[in-house]
Short mmCIF file of C-alpha atoms in Angstrom, two decimals:
data_model
loop_
_atom_site.label_atom_id
_atom_site.label_comp_id
_atom_site.label_asym_id
_atom_site.label_seq_id
_atom_site.Cartn_x
_atom_site.Cartn_y
_atom_site.Cartn_z
CA MET Z 1 -63.87 -38.05 -29.34
CA LYS Z 2 -60.95 -38.35 -27.68
CA THR Z 3 -59.14 -35.88 -30.70
CA LYS Z 4 -62.58 -33.51 -29.44
CA TYR Z 5 -61.70 -33.28 -25.78
CA ILE Z 6 -57.71 -32.93 -26.54
CA TRP Z 7 -58.44 -29.82 -29.13
CA LEU Z 8 -61.19 -28.24 -26.18
CA LEU Z 9 -58.73 -28.52 -23.48
CA ALA Z 10 -55.97 -26.95 -25.46
CA GLY Z 11 -58.66 -24.04 -26.16
CA ILE Z 12 -58.96 -23.56 -22.11
CA ILE Z 13 -55.78 -24.05 -21.55
CA SER Z 14 -54.89 -20.87 -24.34
CA PHE Z 15 -57.35 -18.95 -23.33
CA THR Z 16 -56.53 -18.86 -19.67
CA ALA Z 17 -52.74 -18.32 -20.43
CA CYS Z 18 -53.77 -14.93 -22.83
CA SER Z 19 -56.21 -14.19 -19.73
CA SER Z 20 -53.44 -14.41 -17.13
CA ASP Z 21 -51.16 -12.84 -19.47
CA ASP Z 22 -53.66 -9.65 -20.27
CA ASP Z 23 -54.05 -9.55 -16.50
CA ALA Z 24 -50.31 -9.54 -15.87
CA ALA Z 25 -49.92 -6.66 -18.48
CA LEU Z 26 -52.58 -4.44 -16.99
CA SER Z 27 -50.71 -4.79 -13.34
CA VAL Z 28 -47.47 -4.04 -14.68
CA GLN Z 29 -47.19 0.01 -13.65
CA PRO Z 30 -44.85 2.00 -16.45
CA LEU Z 31 -41.33 2.50 -15.26
CA PRO Z 32 -40.61 6.78 -14.62
CA GLU Z 33 -38.94 8.64 -17.31
CA LEU Z 34 -35.20 8.86 -16.41
CA THR Z 35 -34.16 12.42 -14.61
CA ARG Z 36 -30.35 13.41 -13.22
CA GLY Z 37 -32.28 15.12 -10.84
CA SER Z 38 -29.85 18.51 -9.89
CA ALA Z 39 -26.84 16.49 -11.10
CA ASN Z 40 -25.34 17.89 -14.37
CA PHE Z 41 -22.85 14.85 -15.66
CA SER Z 42 -22.23 16.97 -19.26
CA THR Z 43 -18.27 17.06 -18.35
CA TYR Z 44 -17.83 14.10 -16.18
CA VAL Z 45 -14.02 13.48 -14.80
CA SER Z 46 -12.70 10.63 -12.95
CA LEU Z 47 -9.94 10.41 -10.45
CA GLY Z 48 -8.61 7.37 -8.93
CA ASN Z 49 -6.03 4.45 -9.12
CA SER Z 50 -6.14 0.87 -10.88
CA LEU Z 51 -9.78 0.98 -9.28
CA THR Z 52 -11.01 3.32 -11.65
CA ALA Z 53 -8.67 2.83 -14.71
CA GLY Z 54 -10.22 -0.23 -15.26
CA TYR Z 55 -7.08 -2.48 -14.24
CA SER Z 56 -7.74 -6.56 -14.25
CA ASP Z 57 -6.23 -9.75 -14.07
CA GLY Z 58 -2.97 -7.69 -13.36
CA ALA Z 59 -2.88 -5.58 -16.45
CA LEU Z 60 -4.15 -3.00 -18.15
CA PHE Z 61 -5.84 -3.78 -21.34
CA ASN Z 62 -7.75 -2.70 -23.85
CA ILE Z 63 -11.01 -4.11 -23.36
CA ALA Z 64 -10.78 -4.16 -19.84
CA GLN Z 65 -10.54 -0.27 -20.04
CA GLU Z 66 -13.81 -0.65 -22.25
CA ASN Z 67 -15.36 -1.86 -19.57
CA SER Z 68 -13.58 0.06 -16.87
CA MET Z 69 -16.22 1.34 -14.15
CA PRO Z 70 -16.56 5.05 -14.96
CA ARG Z 71 -16.63 4.26 -18.53
CA ILE Z 72 -19.99 2.10 -17.44
CA LEU Z 73 -21.34 5.16 -15.57
CA ALA Z 74 -20.59 7.47 -18.23
CA SER Z 75 -22.85 5.41 -20.82
CA GLN Z 76 -25.49 5.68 -18.57
CA PHE Z 77 -24.99 9.48 -17.62
CA ALA Z 78 -25.06 9.74 -21.63
CA LEU Z 79 -28.97 8.64 -21.95
CA THR Z 80 -29.50 12.20 -19.79
CA GLY Z 81 -27.28 14.66 -21.11
CA GLY Z 82 -23.86 13.47 -20.51
CA GLY Z 83 -21.21 14.01 -22.95
CA GLU Z 84 -18.23 12.22 -23.98
CA PHE Z 85 -16.46 10.41 -22.31
CA THR Z 86 -12.67 9.66 -23.29
CA GLN Z 87 -9.63 7.14 -22.29
CA PRO Z 88 -6.34 6.77 -22.65
CA LEU Z 89 -6.72 3.33 -24.15
CA THR Z 90 -3.68 0.78 -23.95
CA ASN Z 91 -2.90 -0.52 -27.60
CA ASP Z 92 -3.98 -4.31 -27.19
CA ASN Z 93 -5.29 -6.65 -24.93
CA VAL Z 94 -2.16 -8.08 -23.87
CA GLY Z 95 -1.68 -5.80 -20.71
CA GLY Z 96 2.20 -4.85 -20.32
CA LEU Z 97 4.26 -1.98 -20.80
CA LEU Z 98 7.23 -1.43 -22.91
CA ALA Z 99 9.56 1.52 -22.67
CA GLY Z 100 11.61 2.58 -26.15
CA GLY Z 101 10.95 -1.24 -27.08
CA SER Z 102 11.63 -2.90 -24.19
CA PRO Z 103 9.72 -4.09 -21.41
CA LEU Z 104 9.12 -1.95 -18.64
CA PRO Z 105 10.22 -4.15 -15.61
CA GLY Z 106 7.45 -4.20 -12.83
CA PHE Z 107 4.75 -4.21 -15.71
CA GLY Z 108 3.96 -7.64 -17.51
CA PRO Z 109 1.17 -8.66 -19.07
CA ARG Z 110 -1.97 -9.68 -17.87
CA LEU Z 111 -2.79 -13.26 -16.27
CA VAL Z 112 -4.96 -16.12 -17.56
CA PHE Z 113 -6.50 -18.92 -16.04
CA ASP Z 114 -4.80 -22.47 -17.45
CA GLY Z 115 -7.39 -24.63 -15.71
CA ALA Z 116 -5.00 -24.74 -12.39
CA GLY Z 117 -4.26 -21.19 -11.44
CA PRO Z 118 -3.18 -18.01 -13.11
CA VAL Z 119 -0.38 -17.76 -15.20
CA PRO Z 120 0.82 -14.58 -17.50
CA ILE Z 121 -1.31 -15.24 -21.05
CA THR Z 122 2.41 -15.73 -22.89
CA ASN Z 123 2.57 -19.14 -21.09
CA LEU Z 124 -0.56 -20.10 -22.83
CA ASN Z 125 -0.24 -17.82 -26.13
CA PRO Z 126 3.15 -17.29 -26.87
CA GLY Z 127 2.70 -15.28 -29.78
CA ALA Z 128 1.26 -12.66 -27.40
CA THR Z 129 3.20 -9.26 -27.86
CA ILE Z 130 2.85 -5.99 -25.52
CA THR Z 131 2.65 -2.78 -28.05
CA THR Z 132 1.96 -0.48 -25.61
CA ASP Z 133 4.83 2.04 -25.12
CA ILE Z 134 5.20 4.76 -23.17
CA VAL Z 135 8.05 6.65 -24.97
CA LEU Z 136 6.36 5.91 -28.26
CA ASN Z 137 2.70 5.54 -28.88
CA ASN Z 138 1.29 7.36 -26.28
CA PRO Z 139 -2.15 9.02 -26.75
CA THR Z 140 -3.46 12.31 -26.65
CA GLY Z 141 -5.73 14.16 -24.07
CA PRO Z 142 -7.70 14.89 -22.43
CA PHE Z 143 -8.94 12.36 -20.79
CA ASN Z 144 -12.11 11.74 -18.67
CA ASN Z 145 -10.86 8.66 -16.87
CA MET Z 146 -7.75 10.07 -15.06
CA GLY Z 147 -7.46 7.00 -12.71
CA VAL Z 148 -4.02 5.93 -12.63
CA PRO Z 149 -2.86 2.20 -11.39
CA GLY Z 150 -1.00 2.35 -9.05
CA ALA Z 151 -1.25 6.00 -7.79
CA LYS Z 152 -1.82 6.94 -4.07
CA SER Z 153 -3.79 9.52 -2.31
CA TYR Z 154 -0.68 11.98 -2.36
CA HIS Z 155 0.23 11.10 -6.31
CA LEU Z 156 -3.06 12.99 -7.55
CA LEU Z 157 -1.54 16.43 -6.23
CA ALA Z 158 2.13 15.41 -7.29
CA PRO Z 159 3.61 17.61 -9.86
CA ASN Z 160 5.91 15.68 -12.54
CA TYR Z 161 3.96 12.52 -11.99
CA GLY Z 162 3.86 12.11 -15.74
CA ASP Z 163 7.66 13.08 -16.36
CA LEU Z 164 9.11 10.12 -17.94
CA SER Z 165 12.98 10.98 -16.39
CA GLY Z 166 11.28 10.70 -12.98
CA LEU Z 167 10.68 6.66 -13.84
CA PHE Z 168 14.58 6.38 -13.33
CA ALA Z 169 15.22 8.42 -10.37
CA SER Z 170 15.96 6.63 -6.47
CA PRO Z 171 13.08 6.60 -5.91
CA PRO Z 172 10.65 7.22 -8.55
CA THR Z 173 8.98 10.23 -8.45
CA ALA Z 174 6.67 9.27 -11.75
CA ASN Z 175 3.87 6.83 -12.58
CA PRO Z 176 4.31 5.01 -16.45
CA TYR Z 177 0.56 4.94 -16.60
CA PHE Z 178 0.43 8.77 -16.07
CA VAL Z 179 3.37 9.41 -18.39
CA ARG Z 180 1.16 8.35 -21.22
CA MET Z 181 -1.33 10.22 -20.76
CA ALA Z 182 -0.02 13.48 -18.37
CA SER Z 183 -0.48 16.83 -20.65
CA SER Z 184 2.91 17.57 -19.87
CA SER Z 185 5.49 16.51 -18.00
CA SER Z 186 5.21 18.78 -15.41
CA THR Z 187 1.64 18.83 -14.84
CA SER Z 188 -0.63 17.17 -12.05
CA VAL Z 189 -3.84 14.23 -11.99
CA LEU Z 190 -5.55 16.61 -10.40
CA ALA Z 191 -4.76 19.59 -12.41
CA ASP Z 192 -5.37 17.86 -15.70
CA ALA Z 193 -8.51 17.12 -14.40
CA MET Z 194 -9.38 20.52 -13.34
CA ALA Z 195 -8.67 21.80 -16.58
CA GLN Z 196 -11.61 19.93 -18.25
CA ALA Z 197 -14.04 22.11 -16.09
CA PRO Z 198 -15.51 19.23 -14.69
CA THR Z 199 -19.79 19.89 -14.10
CA PHE Z 200 -19.59 16.01 -12.27
CA PHE Z 201 -16.58 14.23 -11.03
CA SER Z 202 -15.82 10.95 -9.16
CA LEU Z 203 -13.06 10.18 -7.06
CA TRP Z 204 -12.27 6.62 -5.32
CA ILE Z 205 -8.10 6.84 -3.84
CA GLY Z 206 -6.76 5.71 -1.28
CA ASN Z 207 -6.78 2.14 -1.86
CA ASN Z 208 -2.73 1.88 -2.37
CA ASP Z 209 -2.04 4.07 0.53
CA VAL Z 210 -2.67 0.55 2.75
CA LEU Z 211 -2.31 -1.90 -0.49
CA GLY Z 212 0.66 -1.51 -1.35
CA TYR Z 213 1.82 -2.29 2.19
CA ALA Z 214 -0.65 -5.16 2.40
CA VAL Z 215 1.02 -6.99 -1.06
CA SER Z 216 4.37 -6.60 0.19
CA GLY Z 217 3.28 -8.89 3.32
CA GLY Z 218 3.78 -5.65 5.45
CA ASP Z 219 7.52 -6.01 4.90
CA GLY Z 220 8.41 -2.19 5.27
CA THR Z 221 9.13 -1.51 1.70
CA ASN Z 222 5.67 -0.47 0.86
CA PRO Z 223 5.05 1.37 4.29
CA ILE Z 224 1.19 2.78 4.81
CA THR Z 225 0.51 6.41 4.20
CA ASP Z 226 0.72 8.64 6.95
CA GLN Z 227 -2.45 10.12 8.27
CA ALA Z 228 -1.68 13.74 7.68
CA THR Z 229 -0.79 13.13 4.56
CA PHE Z 230 -3.71 11.34 3.77
CA ASP Z 231 -6.18 13.84 5.61
CA PHE Z 232 -4.03 16.83 3.79
CA ALA Z 233 -4.19 15.17 0.04
CA TYR Z 234 -7.81 14.01 0.05
CA ASN Z 235 -9.12 16.95 1.93
CA THR Z 236 -7.28 19.44 -0.81
CA LEU Z 237 -8.73 17.00 -3.57
CA ILE Z 238 -12.38 17.31 -2.55
CA SER Z 239 -12.09 21.17 -1.78
CA THR Z 240 -10.46 21.50 -5.49
CA LEU Z 241 -12.67 19.07 -7.45
CA THR Z 242 -16.04 20.86 -5.92
CA THR Z 243 -15.11 24.33 -6.69
CA GLY Z 244 -17.62 26.41 -8.08
CA GLY Z 245 -20.37 23.80 -6.42
CA THR Z 246 -19.26 21.08 -8.35
CA LYS Z 247 -21.05 17.74 -7.49
CA GLY Z 248 -19.67 14.36 -7.29
CA VAL Z 249 -19.51 10.90 -5.94
CA VAL Z 250 -16.79 9.88 -3.56
CA ALA Z 251 -16.24 6.05 -2.61
CA ASN Z 252 -14.70 4.80 0.46
CA ILE Z 253 -11.87 2.38 1.09
CA PRO Z 254 -12.50 -1.18 0.72
CA ASN Z 255 -10.92 -3.75 3.25
CA VAL Z 256 -8.35 -4.86 0.95
CA ALA Z 257 -6.97 -8.26 3.30
CA SER Z 258 -11.15 -9.40 3.00
CA THR Z 259 -9.98 -10.04 -1.18
CA PRO Z 260 -8.89 -12.85 -2.37
CA HIS Z 261 -5.58 -11.96 -3.08
CA PHE Z 262 -4.73 -12.45 0.65
CA THR Z 263 -7.94 -14.98 1.62
CA THR Z 264 -7.15 -17.79 -1.48
CA VAL Z 265 -4.03 -19.39 -0.30
CA PRO Z 266 -4.42 -21.96 2.72
CA TYR Z 267 -2.25 -21.51 6.13
CA ASN Z 268 -2.19 -25.28 5.96
CA PRO Z 269 -1.19 -26.27 2.06
CA LEU Z 270 1.19 -29.00 3.02
CA SER Z 271 -0.21 -32.55 2.55
CA PRO Z 272 1.45 -35.94 3.22
CA LEU Z 273 -0.02 -36.79 0.08
CA ASP Z 274 1.77 -34.94 -1.70
CA PRO Z 275 4.81 -37.39 -2.80
CA ASN Z 276 7.26 -34.38 -3.02
CA PHE Z 277 6.19 -33.58 0.77
CA GLY Z 278 4.76 -36.99 2.70
CA PRO Z 279 7.72 -39.41 2.31
CA GLN Z 280 10.20 -36.35 4.39
CA ILE Z 281 7.93 -36.00 7.03
CA PRO Z 282 9.58 -38.28 9.37
CA THR Z 283 13.04 -36.86 8.37
CA LEU Z 284 11.51 -33.54 8.88
CA ASN Z 285 10.09 -33.96 12.29
CA MET Z 286 13.08 -35.45 13.24
CA VAL Z 287 15.41 -32.39 12.47
CA PHE Z 288 12.71 -30.29 14.23
CA GLY Z 289 13.03 -32.57 17.36
CA ALA Z 290 16.08 -31.30 17.64
CA LEU Z 291 14.66 -27.80 17.89
CA ASN Z 292 11.54 -28.41 19.57
CA PRO Z 293 12.48 -28.39 23.00
CA ILE Z 294 14.36 -25.53 23.35
CA PHE Z 295 10.62 -23.52 21.61
CA SER Z 296 9.29 -25.61 24.37
CA ALA Z 297 11.18 -24.06 26.85
CA VAL Z 298 10.62 -20.55 25.53
CA ASP Z 299 7.66 -20.57 24.07
CA PRO Z 300 5.34 -23.64 23.14
CA ASP Z 301 3.61 -22.04 20.43
CA ARG Z 302 6.73 -22.40 18.63
CA VAL Z 303 6.86 -25.77 18.63
CA ILE Z 304 6.97 -27.12 14.67
CA ILE Z 305 5.05 -30.86 14.12
CA PHE Z 306 4.23 -32.26 10.60
CA SER Z 307 1.26 -34.32 10.24
CA GLU Z 308 1.54 -37.47 8.83
CA THR Z 309 -2.54 -37.81 8.24
CA GLU Z 310 -3.62 -34.11 7.77
CA ALA Z 311 -2.57 -31.60 6.34
CA SER Z 312 0.32 -29.15 7.81
CA ALA Z 313 0.50 -25.58 8.15
CA VAL Z 314 3.75 -23.79 6.55
CA VAL Z 315 7.00 -22.88 8.43
CA ILE Z 316 7.09 -18.67 8.56
CA LYS Z 317 9.06 -15.55 10.06
CA ASP Z 318 7.19 -13.90 12.71
CA GLU Z 319 9.27 -10.38 13.35
CA SER Z 320 6.62 -9.94 16.28
CA LEU Z 321 8.22 -12.73 18.55
CA ALA Z 322 11.02 -12.02 20.02
CA ASP Z 323 14.45 -13.28 18.18
CA ILE Z 324 16.02 -16.04 19.88
CA SER Z 325 18.77 -17.33 17.61
CA GLY Z 326 21.30 -16.60 20.49
CA ILE Z 327 19.39 -19.00 22.63
CA ILE Z 328 18.88 -21.57 20.40
CA THR Z 329 22.52 -21.34 18.69
CA GLN Z 330 24.09 -21.75 22.70
CA GLN Z 331 21.30 -24.71 23.48
CA LEU Z 332 22.64 -26.67 20.04
CA ASN Z 333 26.36 -25.76 20.63
CA ASN Z 334 25.99 -27.07 24.84
CA SER Z 335 24.18 -29.89 23.63
CA PRO Z 336 26.14 -33.48 23.60
CA THR Z 337 24.06 -35.40 21.24
CA PHE Z 338 24.27 -32.34 18.29
CA PRO Z 339 27.19 -33.70 17.00
CA ALA Z 340 25.94 -37.39 16.46
CA PHE Z 341 22.18 -35.27 15.27
CA LEU Z 342 24.97 -34.27 12.24
CA ALA Z 343 26.61 -37.24 11.55
CA GLN Z 344 23.29 -38.59 10.57
CA PHE Z 345 23.38 -36.03 8.04
CA GLY Z 346 27.22 -36.60 6.83
CA LEU Z 347 28.51 -34.01 8.45
CA PRO Z 348 31.65 -34.27 10.97
CA PRO Z 349 31.39 -32.97 14.73
CA SER Z 350 33.48 -30.02 13.45
CA ALA Z 351 30.37 -28.22 11.54
CA ALA Z 352 28.69 -28.60 14.73
CA PRO Z 353 29.15 -24.00 15.33
CA THR Z 354 28.69 -23.43 11.83
CA VAL Z 355 25.06 -25.57 12.03
CA ALA Z 356 24.46 -24.44 15.23
CA ALA Z 357 24.66 -21.16 14.07
CA TYR Z 358 22.78 -21.37 10.99
CA LEU Z 359 19.52 -23.25 12.73
CA GLY Z 360 19.70 -20.20 15.41
CA ASN Z 361 19.70 -17.49 12.34
CA ALA Z 362 16.66 -19.66 10.01
CA TYR Z 363 14.39 -19.99 13.18
CA GLY Z 364 15.27 -17.28 15.88
CA GLN Z 365 11.89 -16.09 15.09
CA SER Z 366 9.80 -18.59 13.03
CA ARG Z 367 6.49 -20.46 14.17
CA GLN Z 368 4.11 -22.61 12.31
CA ALA Z 369 0.88 -20.55 10.57
CA THR Z 370 -1.89 -20.32 11.97
CA PRO Z 371 -5.51 -19.85 10.18
CA GLU Z 372 -4.94 -16.27 11.85
CA ASP Z 373 -2.51 -15.81 9.40
CA LEU Z 374 -2.77 -14.19 5.63
CA PHE Z 375 -1.00 -15.14 2.62
CA VAL Z 376 -0.09 -13.19 -0.64
CA LEU Z 377 -1.58 -14.82 -3.79
CA PRO Z 378 1.98 -15.30 -5.34
CA SER Z 379 3.38 -17.18 -2.41
CA SER Z 380 0.89 -20.36 -3.89
CA LYS Z 381 3.91 -20.16 -6.39
CA VAL Z 382 6.79 -20.14 -3.79
CA ILE Z 383 5.94 -22.66 -1.20
CA GLY Z 384 7.39 -26.01 -1.29
CA THR Z 385 9.98 -24.52 -4.08
CA ILE Z 386 14.11 -24.34 -3.45
CA ASN Z 387 15.25 -21.21 -2.46
CA THR Z 388 18.67 -21.08 -5.09
CA SER Z 389 19.71 -17.93 -3.01
CA SER Z 390 19.84 -20.33 0.56
CA VAL Z 391 21.01 -23.57 -1.38
CA ALA Z 392 23.90 -21.28 -2.26
CA ALA Z 393 24.98 -19.80 1.26
CA LEU Z 394 24.37 -23.28 2.69
CA MET Z 395 27.07 -24.39 0.20
CA GLN Z 396 29.57 -21.87 1.51
CA GLN Z 397 29.25 -22.77 4.84
CA GLY Z 398 30.49 -26.61 3.90
CA PHE Z 399 26.83 -28.30 3.33
CA SER Z 400 27.05 -30.44 0.10
CA GLN Z 401 24.22 -28.98 -2.51
CA ALA Z 402 21.63 -32.12 -1.47
CA LEU Z 403 21.56 -31.22 2.16
CA ALA Z 404 21.64 -27.22 1.48
CA ALA Z 405 18.42 -28.30 -1.01
CA GLN Z 406 17.06 -30.35 2.18
CA PHE Z 407 17.15 -27.04 3.99
CA SER Z 408 15.93 -24.42 1.92
CA VAL Z 409 11.80 -25.65 0.97
CA GLU Z 410 10.31 -22.47 1.54
CA GLY Z 411 7.49 -22.84 4.18
CA VAL Z 412 9.05 -26.37 5.32
CA THR Z 413 12.45 -26.29 6.35
CA LEU Z 414 13.26 -22.25 5.51
CA PRO Z 415 11.00 -20.28 7.03
CA LEU Z 416 8.51 -17.79 4.85
CA GLU Z 417 9.70 -14.16 4.77
CA ASP Z 418 7.61 -11.46 5.75
CA LYS Z 419 6.73 -9.94 2.47
CA TRP Z 420 4.58 -13.95 2.08
CA VAL Z 421 2.32 -13.42 4.79
CA LEU Z 422 0.05 -10.70 6.58
CA ILE Z 423 0.63 -11.84 10.35
CA PRO Z 424 -2.38 -11.00 12.82
CA SER Z 425 -0.48 -7.49 13.93
CA GLU Z 426 0.00 -6.52 10.60
CA GLN Z 427 -3.47 -7.49 9.74
CA ALA Z 428 -4.42 -4.59 12.90
CA GLU Z 429 -2.31 -1.99 11.23
CA ILE Z 430 -4.19 -1.80 7.90
CA SER Z 431 -7.45 -2.40 9.14
CA ALA Z 432 -6.63 0.43 11.61
CA ALA Z 433 -5.50 2.85 9.03
CA THR Z 434 -8.05 1.80 6.62
CA ALA Z 435 -10.90 3.37 9.10
CA SER Z 436 -8.92 5.97 9.62
CA PHE Z 437 -8.74 7.05 5.85
CA ASN Z 438 -12.67 6.59 5.81
CA ALA Z 439 -13.87 8.58 8.62
CA THR Z 440 -11.71 11.03 6.52
CA ILE Z 441 -13.32 10.24 3.32
CA GLN Z 442 -16.74 10.00 4.98
CA ALA Z 443 -16.10 13.45 6.55
CA ALA Z 444 -14.58 15.40 3.42
CA ALA Z 445 -18.11 14.07 1.56
CA ASN Z 446 -20.60 14.52 4.48
CA ASN Z 447 -19.13 18.52 4.52
CA ALA Z 448 -19.22 18.81 0.61
CA ASP Z 449 -22.47 17.31 0.66
CA LEU Z 450 -21.63 14.60 -2.28
CA ALA Z 451 -22.75 11.26 -2.76
CA PHE Z 452 -20.96 8.94 -1.36
CA VAL Z 453 -20.29 4.98 -1.88
CA ASP Z 454 -19.75 2.82 1.02
CA ALA Z 455 -17.61 0.49 -1.09
CA ASN Z 456 -15.82 -1.27 2.19
CA ASN Z 457 -19.13 -2.62 3.17
CA ILE Z 458 -19.83 -4.05 -0.08
CA LEU Z 459 -16.41 -5.70 -0.80
CA ASN Z 460 -17.00 -7.30 2.71
CA GLN Z 461 -20.45 -8.51 1.82
CA LEU Z 462 -19.11 -9.97 -1.16
CA ALA Z 463 -16.49 -11.92 1.07
CA GLN Z 464 -19.29 -12.84 3.92
CA SER Z 465 -22.55 -13.59 1.89
CA GLY Z 466 -22.19 -12.31 -1.59
CA LEU Z 467 -23.29 -9.60 -3.36
CA GLN Z 468 -26.84 -9.70 -5.30
CA SER Z 469 -27.04 -7.71 -8.65
CA GLY Z 470 -29.79 -8.65 -10.95
CA ASP Z 471 -30.25 -12.21 -11.84
CA TYR Z 472 -26.96 -12.99 -10.04
CA ILE Z 473 -24.84 -13.54 -6.98
CA LEU Z 474 -21.06 -12.07 -6.91
CA THR Z 475 -18.75 -14.01 -4.56
CA SER Z 476 -15.02 -13.06 -3.39
CA ASP Z 477 -13.85 -16.56 -4.56
CA LEU Z 478 -11.20 -16.26 -6.62
CA VAL Z 479 -12.30 -17.14 -10.67
CA THR Z 480 -15.39 -18.57 -9.57
CA GLY Z 481 -16.80 -15.85 -7.86
CA GLY Z 482 -17.53 -13.77 -10.78
CA ALA Z 483 -15.87 -10.40 -9.18
CA PHE Z 484 -12.43 -10.76 -8.80
CA SER Z 485 -10.07 -10.75 -11.20
CA LEU Z 486 -7.36 -12.91 -11.28
CA ASP Z 487 -4.74 -10.97 -9.13
CA GLY Z 488 -7.60 -11.21 -6.46
CA VAL Z 489 -7.63 -7.71 -6.15
CA HIS Z 490 -8.84 -6.06 -8.66
CA LEU Z 491 -12.59 -6.48 -10.08
CA THR Z 492 -13.74 -8.48 -13.75
CA SER Z 493 -15.71 -6.27 -16.05
CA ARG Z 494 -18.62 -7.67 -14.35
CA GLY Z 495 -17.29 -6.69 -10.85
CA TYR Z 496 -17.20 -3.35 -12.32
CA ALA Z 497 -20.10 -2.73 -13.88
CA ALA Z 498 -21.99 -3.84 -10.19
CA MET Z 499 -20.10 -1.16 -8.66
CA ALA Z 500 -21.25 1.18 -11.30
CA ASN Z 501 -24.49 0.31 -10.31
CA GLU Z 502 -23.92 0.91 -6.69
CA PHE Z 503 -22.11 4.51 -7.73
CA LEU Z 504 -25.45 5.07 -9.94
CA LYS Z 505 -27.63 4.21 -6.94
CA SER Z 506 -25.71 6.58 -4.10
CA ILE Z 507 -26.10 9.25 -7.00
CA ASP Z 508 -29.63 9.11 -7.10
CA ALA Z 509 -29.79 9.18 -3.17
CA LYS Z 510 -28.11 12.08 -2.97
CA TYR Z 511 -28.96 13.87 -6.52
CA ASN Z 512 -32.93 12.67 -7.48
CA SER Z 513 -31.58 11.10 -10.42
CA ASN Z 514 -33.52 7.89 -10.56
CA PHE Z 515 -31.48 5.16 -12.52
CA GLU Z 516 -32.34 2.41 -10.60
CA ALA Z 517 -36.52 3.44 -10.36
CA SER Z 518 -36.37 3.91 -14.35
CA GLY Z 519 -34.75 0.69 -14.50
CA HIS Z 520 -31.30 2.49 -15.75
CA LEU Z 521 -28.48 0.13 -14.15
CA VAL Z 522 -26.89 -1.69 -15.97
CA ASP Z 523 -27.16 -5.59 -16.72
CA ILE Z 524 -24.58 -7.35 -15.48
CA ALA Z 525 -24.50 -10.33 -17.24
CA ASN Z 526 -23.49 -8.00 -20.34
CA PHE Z 527 -20.05 -8.37 -18.73
CA ASN Z 528 -17.01 -10.66 -18.91
CA THR Z 529 -15.62 -12.71 -15.87
CA ASN Z 530 -12.83 -13.39 -17.33
CA TYR Z 531 -11.15 -13.17 -21.40
CA SER Z 532 -9.48 -16.01 -23.13
CA ALA Z 533 -5.79 -16.50 -23.52
CA GLY Z 534 -6.43 -16.07 -27.68
CA LEU Z 535 -7.67 -12.42 -27.28
CA GLN Z 536 -4.72 -9.93 -27.91
#
């Protein structure tokens, strides 16, 4: 009897489930057929920089290019009349560039995760070999993906930007990535794009016009593009690309300071539990105890104290501060206790003027960092290390090697240089330039009646609350967030796929295509967030 009722119950459940499935099937409305609207994707050309080239993990490499944002767009365009999409693919998945068989300085291999942080692939895979050579094995165009890593807005207009000899000019007038893909040494990126008579284009340019300044810590070696130059370059690009009424989509500039390149390294990484730092804290506080009265008299915010119970902030050079080098030197020389202070370190009284001058020069614009300061990602490899150049200079002034090393600890006894940190005033410069450039981009898009992607808003959303795409929520956390690659600036393949979907949505809104409504956004689950060190 029990068996009988069990089978009866199973039959009822089965019938109910079938009925529910049938009801659900009847309630699902069929998706509309895909249409391109008023857009013509037969010849699609993408212009831009590293964000459109497929750059990821600090390098350009083959599989990341295959998953570039424009390549993903082209795969969807192909479903409704889009033509072939060619790219200047690199030769391997190692990344990096050679020139005549020799490594090209500044263009090393891609990054991988070693369990603690980003490292070059060669750290985990010594056999990984760079094979892409800008002299010996360049591909043949034309190329639909005209994204050139490192390019600023005006570079897309520049003739000779692909001239190999220009790489060795001072300053360089060419770009090695464009050397690989240029149709001739005298051409420009825009000229090669227009030679293909595009029927549809995408333009995402301007990021490097502020990014170069940001990643150099605002130290002046890579200034922000001036507004007049940007306006001329961008408006020239738009007026040329829209010749004959060609349609397209443009994106504005993200807030680069919100990327993990600037938000990963904390301002206070110095832990008292660190065996290399904690035991030194009493001595350090004694050293800065000689300077803190001077700091207090001038500006109490400059006082430097390391905690024995909590994480401490690093010491930085803040060029926006008044330089009090002379005051420090004079006060120390006038102090009757300064020679006795030096004696604790084995220095004779005769060394007082030299040491006073050194301390004045070293700490004339110093302070401890605050939560408002942003540190570039590579600073994580520098903080707490010994600056060998500082050691050598101090030894020339009579310091012993051991004492010179004590006074040369980056971010502790040696203030971090400007290139490692964005102070609030530098962040304000970046923010103002980004807003002004984006106003130019928005106006140009409106005037030419182009589709517009608010990449700035999208990446801010990533940083603040995460971006939902399909079943995933991407965030701006390094390594674990899924959106940003290991260099902290460029996207992962999954991040580029999510951005491609945002481009498709904007194209739908402007040109009455229906990629989203017809179910033809891409599934970002099909795209990687990282690549192993074994892939080469």
